[in-house]
JSON list of C-alpha atoms in Angstrom, two decimals:
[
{"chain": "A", "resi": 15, "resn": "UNK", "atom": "CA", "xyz": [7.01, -6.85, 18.49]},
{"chain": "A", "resi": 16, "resn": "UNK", "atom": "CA", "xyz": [8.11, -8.17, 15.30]},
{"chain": "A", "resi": 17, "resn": "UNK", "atom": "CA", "xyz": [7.52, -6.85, 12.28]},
{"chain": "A", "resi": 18, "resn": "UNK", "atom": "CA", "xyz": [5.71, -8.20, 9.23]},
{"chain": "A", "resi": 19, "resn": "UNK", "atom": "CA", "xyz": [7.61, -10.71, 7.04]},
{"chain": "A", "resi": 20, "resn": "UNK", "atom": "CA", "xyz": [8.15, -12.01, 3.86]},
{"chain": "A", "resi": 21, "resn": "UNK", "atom": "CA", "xyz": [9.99, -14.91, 2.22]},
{"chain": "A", "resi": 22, "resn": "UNK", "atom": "CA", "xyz": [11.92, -15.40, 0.08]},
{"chain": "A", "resi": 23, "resn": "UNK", "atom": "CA", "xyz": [13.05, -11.52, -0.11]},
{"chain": "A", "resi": 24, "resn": "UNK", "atom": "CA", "xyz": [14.24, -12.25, -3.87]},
{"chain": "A", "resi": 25, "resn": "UNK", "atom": "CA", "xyz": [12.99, -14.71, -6.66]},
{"chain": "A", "resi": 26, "resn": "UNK", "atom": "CA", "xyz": [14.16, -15.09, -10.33]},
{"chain": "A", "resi": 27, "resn": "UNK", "atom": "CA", "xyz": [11.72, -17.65, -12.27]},
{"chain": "A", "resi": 28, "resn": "UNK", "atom": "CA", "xyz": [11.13, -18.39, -16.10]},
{"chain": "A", "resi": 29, "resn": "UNK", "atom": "CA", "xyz": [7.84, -17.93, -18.14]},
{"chain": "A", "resi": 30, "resn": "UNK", "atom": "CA", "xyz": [5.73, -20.54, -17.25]},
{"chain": "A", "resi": 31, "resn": "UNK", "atom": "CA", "xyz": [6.54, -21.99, -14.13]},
{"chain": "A", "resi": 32, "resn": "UNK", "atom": "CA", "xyz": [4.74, -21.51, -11.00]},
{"chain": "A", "resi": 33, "resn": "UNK", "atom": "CA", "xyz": [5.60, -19.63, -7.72]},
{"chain": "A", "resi": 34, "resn": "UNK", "atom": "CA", "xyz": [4.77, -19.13, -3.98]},
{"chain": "A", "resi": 35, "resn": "UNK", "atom": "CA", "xyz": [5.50, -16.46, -1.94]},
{"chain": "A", "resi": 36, "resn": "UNK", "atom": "CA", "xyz": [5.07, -16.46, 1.98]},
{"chain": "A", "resi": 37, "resn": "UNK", "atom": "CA", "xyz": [4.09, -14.23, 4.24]},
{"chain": "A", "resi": 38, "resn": "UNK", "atom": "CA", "xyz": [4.02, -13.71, 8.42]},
{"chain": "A", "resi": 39, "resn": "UNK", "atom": "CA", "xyz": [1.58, -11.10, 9.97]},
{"chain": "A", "resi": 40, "resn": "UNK", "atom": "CA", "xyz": [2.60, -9.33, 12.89]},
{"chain": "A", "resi": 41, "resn": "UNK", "atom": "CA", "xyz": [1.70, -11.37, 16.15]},
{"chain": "A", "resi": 42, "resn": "UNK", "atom": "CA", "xyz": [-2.22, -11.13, 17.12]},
{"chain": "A", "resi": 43, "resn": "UNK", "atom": "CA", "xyz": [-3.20, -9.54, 12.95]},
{"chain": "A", "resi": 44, "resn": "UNK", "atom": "CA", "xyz": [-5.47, -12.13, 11.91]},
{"chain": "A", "resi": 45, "resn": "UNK", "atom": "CA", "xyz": [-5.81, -9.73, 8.06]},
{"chain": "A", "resi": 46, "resn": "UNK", "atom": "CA", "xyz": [-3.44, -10.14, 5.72]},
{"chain": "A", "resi": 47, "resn": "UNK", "atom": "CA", "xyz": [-3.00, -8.52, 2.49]},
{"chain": "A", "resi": 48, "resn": "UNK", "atom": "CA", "xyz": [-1.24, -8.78, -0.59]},
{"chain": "A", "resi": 49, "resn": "UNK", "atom": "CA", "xyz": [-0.31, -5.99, -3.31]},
{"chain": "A", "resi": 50, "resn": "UNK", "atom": "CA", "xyz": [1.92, -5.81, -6.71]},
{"chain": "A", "resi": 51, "resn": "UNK", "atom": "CA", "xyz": [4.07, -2.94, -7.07]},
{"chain": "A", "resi": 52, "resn": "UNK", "atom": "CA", "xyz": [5.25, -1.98, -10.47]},
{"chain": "A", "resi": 53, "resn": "UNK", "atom": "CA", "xyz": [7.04, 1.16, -11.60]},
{"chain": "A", "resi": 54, "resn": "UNK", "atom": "CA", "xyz": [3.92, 1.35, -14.69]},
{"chain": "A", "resi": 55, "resn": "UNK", "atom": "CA", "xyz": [0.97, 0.06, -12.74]},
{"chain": "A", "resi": 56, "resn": "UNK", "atom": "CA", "xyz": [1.87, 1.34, -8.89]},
{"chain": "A", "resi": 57, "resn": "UNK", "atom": "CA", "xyz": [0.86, -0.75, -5.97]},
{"chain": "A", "resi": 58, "resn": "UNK", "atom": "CA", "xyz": [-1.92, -2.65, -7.08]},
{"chain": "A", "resi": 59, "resn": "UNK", "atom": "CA", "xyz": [-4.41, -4.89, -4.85]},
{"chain": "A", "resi": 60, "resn": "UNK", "atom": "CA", "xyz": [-4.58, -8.52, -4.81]},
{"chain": "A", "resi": 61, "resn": "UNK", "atom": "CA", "xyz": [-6.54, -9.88, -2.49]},
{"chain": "A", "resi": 62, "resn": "UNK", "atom": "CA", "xyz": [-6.98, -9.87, 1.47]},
{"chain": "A", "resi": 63, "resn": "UNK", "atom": "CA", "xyz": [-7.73, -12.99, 3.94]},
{"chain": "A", "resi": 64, "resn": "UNK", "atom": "CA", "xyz": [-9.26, -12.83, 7.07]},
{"chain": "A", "resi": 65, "resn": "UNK", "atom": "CA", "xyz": [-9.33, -15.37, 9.48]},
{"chain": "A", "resi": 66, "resn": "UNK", "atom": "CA", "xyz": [-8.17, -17.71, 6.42]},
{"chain": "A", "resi": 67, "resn": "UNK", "atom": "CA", "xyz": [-11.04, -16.63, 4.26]},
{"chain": "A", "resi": 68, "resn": "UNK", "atom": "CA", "xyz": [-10.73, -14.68, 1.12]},
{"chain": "A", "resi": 69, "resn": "UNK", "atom": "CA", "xyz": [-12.68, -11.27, 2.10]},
{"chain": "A", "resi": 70, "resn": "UNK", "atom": "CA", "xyz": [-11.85, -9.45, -1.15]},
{"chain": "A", "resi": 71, "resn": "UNK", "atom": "CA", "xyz": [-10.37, -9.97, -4.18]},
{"chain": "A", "resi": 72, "resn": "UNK", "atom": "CA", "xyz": [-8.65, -7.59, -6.59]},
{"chain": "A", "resi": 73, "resn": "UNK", "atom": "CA", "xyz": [-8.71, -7.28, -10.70]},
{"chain": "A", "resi": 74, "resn": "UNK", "atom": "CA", "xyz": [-5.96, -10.04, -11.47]},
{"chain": "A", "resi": 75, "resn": "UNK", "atom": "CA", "xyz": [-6.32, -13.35, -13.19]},
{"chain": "A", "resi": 76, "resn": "UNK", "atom": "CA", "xyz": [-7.15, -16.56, -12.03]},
{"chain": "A", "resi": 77, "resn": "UNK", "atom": "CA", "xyz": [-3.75, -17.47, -11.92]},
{"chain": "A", "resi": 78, "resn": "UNK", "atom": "CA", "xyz": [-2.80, -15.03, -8.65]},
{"chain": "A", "resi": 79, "resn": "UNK", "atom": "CA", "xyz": [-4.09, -17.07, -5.60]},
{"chain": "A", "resi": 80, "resn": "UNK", "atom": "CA", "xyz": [-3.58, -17.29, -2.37]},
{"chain": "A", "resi": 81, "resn": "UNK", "atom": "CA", "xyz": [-4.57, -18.59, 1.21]},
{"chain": "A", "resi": 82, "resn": "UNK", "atom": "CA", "xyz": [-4.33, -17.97, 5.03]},
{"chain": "A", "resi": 83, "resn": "UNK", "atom": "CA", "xyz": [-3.51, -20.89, 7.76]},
{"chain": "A", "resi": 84, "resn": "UNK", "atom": "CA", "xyz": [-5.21, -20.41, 10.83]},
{"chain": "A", "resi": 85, "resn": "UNK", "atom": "CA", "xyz": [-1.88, -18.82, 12.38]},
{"chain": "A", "resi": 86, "resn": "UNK", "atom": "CA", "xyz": [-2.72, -16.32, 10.38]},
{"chain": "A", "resi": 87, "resn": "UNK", "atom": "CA", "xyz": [0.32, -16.77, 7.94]},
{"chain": "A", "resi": 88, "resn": "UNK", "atom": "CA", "xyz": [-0.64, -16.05, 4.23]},
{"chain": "A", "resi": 89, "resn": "UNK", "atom": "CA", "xyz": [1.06, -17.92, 0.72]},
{"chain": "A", "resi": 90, "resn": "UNK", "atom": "CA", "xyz": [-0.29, -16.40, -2.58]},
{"chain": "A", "resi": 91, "resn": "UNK", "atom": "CA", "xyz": [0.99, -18.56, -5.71]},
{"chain": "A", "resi": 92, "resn": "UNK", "atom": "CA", "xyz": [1.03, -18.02, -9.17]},
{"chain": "A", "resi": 93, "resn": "UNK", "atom": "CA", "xyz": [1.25, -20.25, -11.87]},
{"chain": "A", "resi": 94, "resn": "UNK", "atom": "CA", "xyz": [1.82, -19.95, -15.41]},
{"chain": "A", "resi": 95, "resn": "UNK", "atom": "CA", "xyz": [4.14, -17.06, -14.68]},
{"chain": "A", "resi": 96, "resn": "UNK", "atom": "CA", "xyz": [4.73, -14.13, -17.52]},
{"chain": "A", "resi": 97, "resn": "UNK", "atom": "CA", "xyz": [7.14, -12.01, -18.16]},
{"chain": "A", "resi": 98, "resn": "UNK", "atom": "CA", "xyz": [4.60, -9.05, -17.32]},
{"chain": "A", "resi": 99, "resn": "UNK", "atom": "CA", "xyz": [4.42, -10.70, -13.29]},
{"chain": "A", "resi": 100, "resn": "UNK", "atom": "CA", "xyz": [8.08, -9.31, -12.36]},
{"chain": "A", "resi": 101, "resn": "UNK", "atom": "CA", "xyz": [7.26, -7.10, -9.74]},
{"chain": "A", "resi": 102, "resn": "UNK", "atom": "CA", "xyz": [7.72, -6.24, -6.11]},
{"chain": "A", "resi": 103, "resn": "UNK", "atom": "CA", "xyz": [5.09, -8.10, -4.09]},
{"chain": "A", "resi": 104, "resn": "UNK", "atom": "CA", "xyz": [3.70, -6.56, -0.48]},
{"chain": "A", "resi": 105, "resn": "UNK", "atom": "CA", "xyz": [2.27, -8.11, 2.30]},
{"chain": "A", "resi": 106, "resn": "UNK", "atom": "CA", "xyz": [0.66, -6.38, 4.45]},
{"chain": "A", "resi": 107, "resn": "UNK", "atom": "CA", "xyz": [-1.03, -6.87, 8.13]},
{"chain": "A", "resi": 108, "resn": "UNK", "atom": "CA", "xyz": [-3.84, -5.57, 10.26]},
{"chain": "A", "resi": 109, "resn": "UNK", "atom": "CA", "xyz": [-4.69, -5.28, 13.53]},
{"chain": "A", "resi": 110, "resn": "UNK", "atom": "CA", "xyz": [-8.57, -6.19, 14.63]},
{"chain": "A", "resi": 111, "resn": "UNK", "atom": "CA", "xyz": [-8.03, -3.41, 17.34]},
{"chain": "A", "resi": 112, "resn": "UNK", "atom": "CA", "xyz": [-6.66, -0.97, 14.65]},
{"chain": "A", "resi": 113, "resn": "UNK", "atom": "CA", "xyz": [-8.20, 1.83, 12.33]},
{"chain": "A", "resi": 114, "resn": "UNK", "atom": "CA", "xyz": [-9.68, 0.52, 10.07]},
{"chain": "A", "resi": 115, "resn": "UNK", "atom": "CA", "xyz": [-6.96, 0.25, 6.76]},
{"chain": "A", "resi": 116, "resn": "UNK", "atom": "CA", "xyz": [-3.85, 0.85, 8.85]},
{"chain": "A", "resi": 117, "resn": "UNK", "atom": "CA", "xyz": [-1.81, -1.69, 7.30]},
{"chain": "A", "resi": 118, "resn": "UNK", "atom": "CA", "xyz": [1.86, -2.46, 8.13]},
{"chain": "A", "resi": 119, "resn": "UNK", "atom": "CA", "xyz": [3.89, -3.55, 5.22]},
{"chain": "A", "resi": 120, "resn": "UNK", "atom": "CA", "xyz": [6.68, -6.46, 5.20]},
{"chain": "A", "resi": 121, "resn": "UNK", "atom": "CA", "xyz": [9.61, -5.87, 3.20]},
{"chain": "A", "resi": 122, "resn": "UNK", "atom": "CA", "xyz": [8.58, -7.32, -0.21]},
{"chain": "A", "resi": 123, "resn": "UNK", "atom": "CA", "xyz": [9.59, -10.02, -2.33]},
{"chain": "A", "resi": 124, "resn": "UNK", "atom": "CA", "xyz": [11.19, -9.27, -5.74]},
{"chain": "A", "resi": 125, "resn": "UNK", "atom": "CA", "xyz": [9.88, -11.40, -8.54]},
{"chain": "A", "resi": 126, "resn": "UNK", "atom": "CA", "xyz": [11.51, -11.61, -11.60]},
{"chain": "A", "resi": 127, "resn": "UNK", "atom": "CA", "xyz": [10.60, -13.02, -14.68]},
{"chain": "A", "resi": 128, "resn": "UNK", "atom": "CA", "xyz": [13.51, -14.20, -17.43]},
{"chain": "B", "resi": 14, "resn": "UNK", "atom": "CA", "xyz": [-12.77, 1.03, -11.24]},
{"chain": "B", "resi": 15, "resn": "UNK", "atom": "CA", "xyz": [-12.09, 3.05, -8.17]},
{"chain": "B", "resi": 16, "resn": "UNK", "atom": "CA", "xyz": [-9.22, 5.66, -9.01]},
{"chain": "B", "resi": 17, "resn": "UNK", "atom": "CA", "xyz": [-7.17, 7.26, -7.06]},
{"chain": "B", "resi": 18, "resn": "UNK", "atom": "CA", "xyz": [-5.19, 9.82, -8.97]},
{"chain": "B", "resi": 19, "resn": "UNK", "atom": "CA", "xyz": [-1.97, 12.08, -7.55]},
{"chain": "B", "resi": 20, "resn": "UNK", "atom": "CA", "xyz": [0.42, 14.05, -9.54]},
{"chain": "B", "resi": 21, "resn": "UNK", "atom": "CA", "xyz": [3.54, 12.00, -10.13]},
{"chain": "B", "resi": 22, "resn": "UNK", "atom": "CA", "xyz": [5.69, 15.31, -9.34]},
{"chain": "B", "resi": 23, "resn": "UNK", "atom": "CA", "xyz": [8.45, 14.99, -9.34]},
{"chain": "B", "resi": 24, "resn": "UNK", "atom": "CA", "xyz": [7.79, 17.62, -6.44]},
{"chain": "B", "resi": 25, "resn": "UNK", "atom": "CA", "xyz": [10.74, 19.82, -5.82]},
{"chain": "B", "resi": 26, "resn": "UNK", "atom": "CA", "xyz": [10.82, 22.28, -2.47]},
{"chain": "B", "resi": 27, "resn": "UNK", "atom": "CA", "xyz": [13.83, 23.77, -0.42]},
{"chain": "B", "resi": 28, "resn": "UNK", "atom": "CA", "xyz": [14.58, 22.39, 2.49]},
{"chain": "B", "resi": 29, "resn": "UNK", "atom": "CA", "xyz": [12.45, 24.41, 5.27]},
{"chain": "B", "resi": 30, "resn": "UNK", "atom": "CA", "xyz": [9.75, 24.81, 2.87]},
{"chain": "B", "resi": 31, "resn": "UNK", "atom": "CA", "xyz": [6.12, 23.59, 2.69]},
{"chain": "B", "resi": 32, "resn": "UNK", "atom": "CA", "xyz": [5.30, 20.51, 0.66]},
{"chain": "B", "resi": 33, "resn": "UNK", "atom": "CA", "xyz": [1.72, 20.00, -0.66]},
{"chain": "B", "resi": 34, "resn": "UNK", "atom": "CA", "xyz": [1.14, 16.52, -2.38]},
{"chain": "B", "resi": 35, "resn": "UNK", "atom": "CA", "xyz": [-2.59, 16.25, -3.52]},
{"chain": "B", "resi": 36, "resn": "UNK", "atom": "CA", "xyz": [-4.56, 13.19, -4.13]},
{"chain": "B", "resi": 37, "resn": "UNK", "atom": "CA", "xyz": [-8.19, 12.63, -5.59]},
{"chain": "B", "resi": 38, "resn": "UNK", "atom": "CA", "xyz": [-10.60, 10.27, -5.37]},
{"chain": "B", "resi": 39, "resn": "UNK", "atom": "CA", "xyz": [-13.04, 8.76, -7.56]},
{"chain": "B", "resi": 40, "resn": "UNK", "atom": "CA", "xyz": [-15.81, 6.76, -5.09]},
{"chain": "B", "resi": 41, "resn": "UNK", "atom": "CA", "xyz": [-17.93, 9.09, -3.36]},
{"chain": "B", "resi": 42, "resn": "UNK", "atom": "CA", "xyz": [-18.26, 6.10, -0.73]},
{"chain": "B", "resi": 43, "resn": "UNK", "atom": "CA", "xyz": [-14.79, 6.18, 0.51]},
{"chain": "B", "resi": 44, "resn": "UNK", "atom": "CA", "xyz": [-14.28, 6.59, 4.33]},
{"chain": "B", "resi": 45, "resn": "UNK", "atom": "CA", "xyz": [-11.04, 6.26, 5.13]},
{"chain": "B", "resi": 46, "resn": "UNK", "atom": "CA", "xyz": [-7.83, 7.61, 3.55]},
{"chain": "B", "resi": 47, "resn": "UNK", "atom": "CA", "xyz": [-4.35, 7.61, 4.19]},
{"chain": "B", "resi": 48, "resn": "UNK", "atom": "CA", "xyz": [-0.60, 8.94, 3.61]},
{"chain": "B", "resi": 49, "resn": "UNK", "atom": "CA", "xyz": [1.98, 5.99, 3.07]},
{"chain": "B", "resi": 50, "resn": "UNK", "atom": "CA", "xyz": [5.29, 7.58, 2.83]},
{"chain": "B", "resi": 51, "resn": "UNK", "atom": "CA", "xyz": [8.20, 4.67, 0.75]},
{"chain": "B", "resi": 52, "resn": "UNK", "atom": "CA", "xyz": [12.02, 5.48, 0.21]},
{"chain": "B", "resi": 53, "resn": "UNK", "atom": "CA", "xyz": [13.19, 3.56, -2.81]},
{"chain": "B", "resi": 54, "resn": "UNK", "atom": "CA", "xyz": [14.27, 0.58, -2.43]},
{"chain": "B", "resi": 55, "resn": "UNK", "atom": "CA", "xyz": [11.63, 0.02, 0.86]},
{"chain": "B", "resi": 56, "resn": "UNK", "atom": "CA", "xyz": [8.15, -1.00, 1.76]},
{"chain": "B", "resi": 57, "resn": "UNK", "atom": "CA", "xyz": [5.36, 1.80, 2.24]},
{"chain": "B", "resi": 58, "resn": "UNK", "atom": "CA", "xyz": [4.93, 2.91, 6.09]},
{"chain": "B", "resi": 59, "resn": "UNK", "atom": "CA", "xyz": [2.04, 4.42, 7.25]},
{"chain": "B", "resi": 60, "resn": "UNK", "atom": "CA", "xyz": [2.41, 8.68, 7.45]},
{"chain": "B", "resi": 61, "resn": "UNK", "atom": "CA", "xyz": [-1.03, 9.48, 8.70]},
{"chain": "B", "resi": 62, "resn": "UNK", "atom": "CA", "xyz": [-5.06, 8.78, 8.13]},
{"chain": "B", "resi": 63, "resn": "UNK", "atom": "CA", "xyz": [-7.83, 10.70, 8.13]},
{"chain": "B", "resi": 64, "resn": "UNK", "atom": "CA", "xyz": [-11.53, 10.07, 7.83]},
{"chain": "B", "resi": 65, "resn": "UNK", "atom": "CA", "xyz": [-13.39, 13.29, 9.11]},
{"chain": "B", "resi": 66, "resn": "UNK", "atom": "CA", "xyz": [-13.81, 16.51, 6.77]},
{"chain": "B", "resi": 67, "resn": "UNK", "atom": "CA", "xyz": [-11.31, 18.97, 7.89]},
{"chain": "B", "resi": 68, "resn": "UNK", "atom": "CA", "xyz": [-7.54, 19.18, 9.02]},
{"chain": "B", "resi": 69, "resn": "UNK", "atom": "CA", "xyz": [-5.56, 16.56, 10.96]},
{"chain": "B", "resi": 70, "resn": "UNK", "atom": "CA", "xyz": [-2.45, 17.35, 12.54]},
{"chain": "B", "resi": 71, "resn": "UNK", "atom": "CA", "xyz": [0.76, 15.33, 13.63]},
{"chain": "B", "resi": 72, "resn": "UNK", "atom": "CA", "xyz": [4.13, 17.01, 14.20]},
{"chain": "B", "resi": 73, "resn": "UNK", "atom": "CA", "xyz": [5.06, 18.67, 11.12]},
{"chain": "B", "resi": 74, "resn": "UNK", "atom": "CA", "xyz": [2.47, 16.88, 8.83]},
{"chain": "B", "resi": 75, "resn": "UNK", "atom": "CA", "xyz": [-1.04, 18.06, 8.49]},
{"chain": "B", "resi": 76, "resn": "UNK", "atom": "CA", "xyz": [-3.56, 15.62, 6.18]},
{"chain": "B", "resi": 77, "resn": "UNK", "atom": "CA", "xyz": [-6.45, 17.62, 4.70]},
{"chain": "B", "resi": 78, "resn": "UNK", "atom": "CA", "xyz": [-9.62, 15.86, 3.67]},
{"chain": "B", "resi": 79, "resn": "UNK", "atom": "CA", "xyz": [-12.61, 17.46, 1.44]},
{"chain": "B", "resi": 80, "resn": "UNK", "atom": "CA", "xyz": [-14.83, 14.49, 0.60]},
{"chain": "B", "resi": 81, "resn": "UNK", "atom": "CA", "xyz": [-17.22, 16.97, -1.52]},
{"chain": "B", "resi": 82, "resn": "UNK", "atom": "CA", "xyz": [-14.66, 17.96, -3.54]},
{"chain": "B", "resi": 83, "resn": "UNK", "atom": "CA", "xyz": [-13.28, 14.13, -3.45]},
{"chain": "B", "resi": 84, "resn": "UNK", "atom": "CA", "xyz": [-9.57, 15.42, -2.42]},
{"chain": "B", "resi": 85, "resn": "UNK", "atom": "CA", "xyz": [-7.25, 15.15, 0.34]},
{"chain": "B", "resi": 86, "resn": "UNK", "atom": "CA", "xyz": [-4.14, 16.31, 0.71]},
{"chain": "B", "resi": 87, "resn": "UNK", "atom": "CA", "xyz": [-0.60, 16.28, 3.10]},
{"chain": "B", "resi": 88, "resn": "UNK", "atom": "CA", "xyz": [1.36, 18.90, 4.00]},
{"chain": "B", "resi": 89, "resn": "UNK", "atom": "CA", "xyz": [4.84, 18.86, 4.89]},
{"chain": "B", "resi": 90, "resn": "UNK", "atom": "CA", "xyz": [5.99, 21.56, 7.24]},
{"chain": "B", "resi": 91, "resn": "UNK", "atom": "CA", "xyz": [9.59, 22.40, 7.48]},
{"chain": "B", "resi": 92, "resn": "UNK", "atom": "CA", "xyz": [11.00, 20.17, 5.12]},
{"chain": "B", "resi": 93, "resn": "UNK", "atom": "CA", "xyz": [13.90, 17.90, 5.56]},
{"chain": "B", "resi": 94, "resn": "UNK", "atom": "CA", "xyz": [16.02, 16.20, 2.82]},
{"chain": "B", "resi": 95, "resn": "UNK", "atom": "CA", "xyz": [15.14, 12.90, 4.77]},
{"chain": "B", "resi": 96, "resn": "UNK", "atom": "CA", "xyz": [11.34, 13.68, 4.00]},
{"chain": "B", "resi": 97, "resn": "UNK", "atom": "CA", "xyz": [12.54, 13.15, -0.12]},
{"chain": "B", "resi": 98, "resn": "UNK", "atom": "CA", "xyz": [10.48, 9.98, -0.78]},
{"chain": "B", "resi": 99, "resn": "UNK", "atom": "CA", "xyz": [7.54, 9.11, -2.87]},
{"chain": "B", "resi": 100, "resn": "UNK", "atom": "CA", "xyz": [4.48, 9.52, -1.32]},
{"chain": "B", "resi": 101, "resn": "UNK", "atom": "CA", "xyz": [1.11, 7.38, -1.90]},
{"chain": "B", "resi": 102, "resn": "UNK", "atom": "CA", "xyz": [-2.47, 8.04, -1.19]},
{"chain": "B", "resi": 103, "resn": "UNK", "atom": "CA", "xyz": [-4.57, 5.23, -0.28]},
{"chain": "B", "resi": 104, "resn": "UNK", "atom": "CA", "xyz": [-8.48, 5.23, 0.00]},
{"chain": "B", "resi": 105, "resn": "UNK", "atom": "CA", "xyz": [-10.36, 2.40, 1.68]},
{"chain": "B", "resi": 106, "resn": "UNK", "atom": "CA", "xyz": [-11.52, 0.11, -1.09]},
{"chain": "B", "resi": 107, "resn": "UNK", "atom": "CA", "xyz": [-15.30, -1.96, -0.54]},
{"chain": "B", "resi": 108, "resn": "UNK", "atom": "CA", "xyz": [-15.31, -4.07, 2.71]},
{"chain": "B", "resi": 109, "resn": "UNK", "atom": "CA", "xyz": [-12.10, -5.19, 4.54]},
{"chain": "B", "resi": 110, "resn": "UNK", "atom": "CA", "xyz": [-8.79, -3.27, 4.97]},
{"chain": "B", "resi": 111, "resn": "UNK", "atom": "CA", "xyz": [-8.11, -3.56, 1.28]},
{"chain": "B", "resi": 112, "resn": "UNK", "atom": "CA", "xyz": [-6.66, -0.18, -0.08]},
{"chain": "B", "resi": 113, "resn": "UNK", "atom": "CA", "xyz": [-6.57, 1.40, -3.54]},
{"chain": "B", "resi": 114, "resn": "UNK", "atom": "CA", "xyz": [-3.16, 3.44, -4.00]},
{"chain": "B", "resi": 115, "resn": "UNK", "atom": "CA", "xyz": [-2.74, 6.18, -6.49]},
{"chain": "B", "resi": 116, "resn": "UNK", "atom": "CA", "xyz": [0.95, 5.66, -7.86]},
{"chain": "B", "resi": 117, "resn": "UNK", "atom": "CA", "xyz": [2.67, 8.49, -5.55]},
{"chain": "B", "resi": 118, "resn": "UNK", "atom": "CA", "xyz": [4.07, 11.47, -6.03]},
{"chain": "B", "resi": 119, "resn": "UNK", "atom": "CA", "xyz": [8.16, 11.96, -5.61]},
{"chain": "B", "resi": 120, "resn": "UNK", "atom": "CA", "xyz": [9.08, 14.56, -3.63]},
{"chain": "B", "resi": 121, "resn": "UNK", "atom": "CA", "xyz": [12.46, 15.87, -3.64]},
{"chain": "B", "resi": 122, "resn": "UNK", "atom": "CA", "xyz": [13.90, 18.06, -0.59]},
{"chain": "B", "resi": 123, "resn": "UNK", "atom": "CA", "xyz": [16.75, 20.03, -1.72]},
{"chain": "B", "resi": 124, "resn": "UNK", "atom": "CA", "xyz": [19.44, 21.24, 0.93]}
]
C-alpha cells in the first residue's frame, strides 16, 4: 500500500505571495491532517479534515487554510506569506478502522521564505 | 493551551543501555498518547501508543502511562546507535485524530 504523499517536496517563495501545498492520504484514510514543524516552535497543529469537512482547527491565522476533495486528497494554502512561515509542513493520514490518533506521516514539504 | 512538555535532552546512553525519555501532560482529559520516533532530515513514524494506566510492551520498547500524575514515558531497552533520533510525545488533542506534540527529546546512542 502506498504511503502518504506530499507535493511539491521543496518550495522557496517571497514575503507576500501565496502558496499551496498538496497532499494524498493513504488509500481508504478519509482524515487528513496537517502540522508545521519548526526547530523553535516543534510540530505544531493546523487543522484536520474529515470526509472534506474541517473537524478541528489549530491556533494559526486566518491566512493557513485548507480543504479536502471527496478522494480524500487535502491542499492547505497560505497567503500573504512571512518570513516567520518557512517551515517543514506534515501531512498526515488516518485510518477509520485505526486507533484512534495513529497517524502516518508523508514526507513533508519544505517551505521557505526569502 | 494544552501542553505537552519533554526534556529536550540531548539524552546521551551507551549503546546496550536503557533509555528513559519522559513526557507530561497538561489536560487531565487526554486519552490517548503516543511515541513518534523522527531521524533528521525525515517525517515522524509512529513508535507505540498507549491509553490504559500501566505498562505497554513491544520488543525492546516499553511505553509507561500515569494519567494521575499526567506523565508517560518510553523506554528503550538495549540500545542501538540506530535508535539515536529525536523522539516526540503526542497526546490526543479535543475531538478528531488531531495531536498535540511536545518538541522531542534527542537521544543519542553512543557505540
Amino acid at each position: 500500500k502506498a504511503g502518504v504523499t506530499q507535493t511539491p517536496r521543496y518550495l522557496i517563495k517571497t514575503r507576500g505571495q501565496q502558496v499551496t501545498l498538496s497532499c494524498s492520504p493513504i488509500s481508504g484514510h478519509r482524515s487528513v491532517s496537517w502540522y508545521q514543524q519548526t526547530p523553535g516552535q516543534g510540530l505544531q497543529f493546523l487543522f484536520e479534515y474529515f470526509s472534506e469537512t474541517q473537524r478541528n482547527k489549530g491556533n494559526f491565522p486566518g491566512r493557513f487554510s485548507g480543504r479536502q476533495f471527496s478522494n480524500s486528497r487535502s491542499e492547505m494554502n497560505v497567503s500573504t506569506l512571512e518570513l516567520g512561515d518557512s517551515a517543514l509542513y506534515l501531512c498526515a493520514s488516518s485510518s477509520p478502522t485505526g486507533f484512534n490518533g495513529e497517524q502516518f506521516f508523508g514526507p513533508g514539504t519544505r517551505l521557505t521564505v526569502l | 493551551q494544552k501542553e505537552v512538555e519533554q526534556n529536550s535532552g540531548p539524552l546521551s546512553v551507551p549503546e546496550g543501555a536503557i533509555a528513559s525519555l519522559n513526557c507530561t501532560y497538561s489536560d487531565r482529559g487526554s486519552q490517548s498518547f503516543f511515541w513518534y520516533r523522527q531521524y533528521s532530515g525525515k517525517s515522524p513514524e509512529l513508535i507505540m501508543f498507549i491509553y490504559s494506566n500501566g505498562d505497554k510492551e513491544d520488543g525492546r520498547f516499553t511505553a509507561q502511562l500515569n494519567k494521575a500524575s499526567q506523565y508517560v514515558s518510553l523506554l528503550i531497552r538495549d540500545s542501538q546507535p540506530s535508535d539515536s533520533a529525536t523522539y516526540l510525545c503526542a497526546v490526543n488533542a479535543e475531538s478528531g485524530y488531531a495531536l498535540n506534540f511536545g518538541k522531542g527529546t534527542s537521544l543519542l546512542v553512543t557505540p
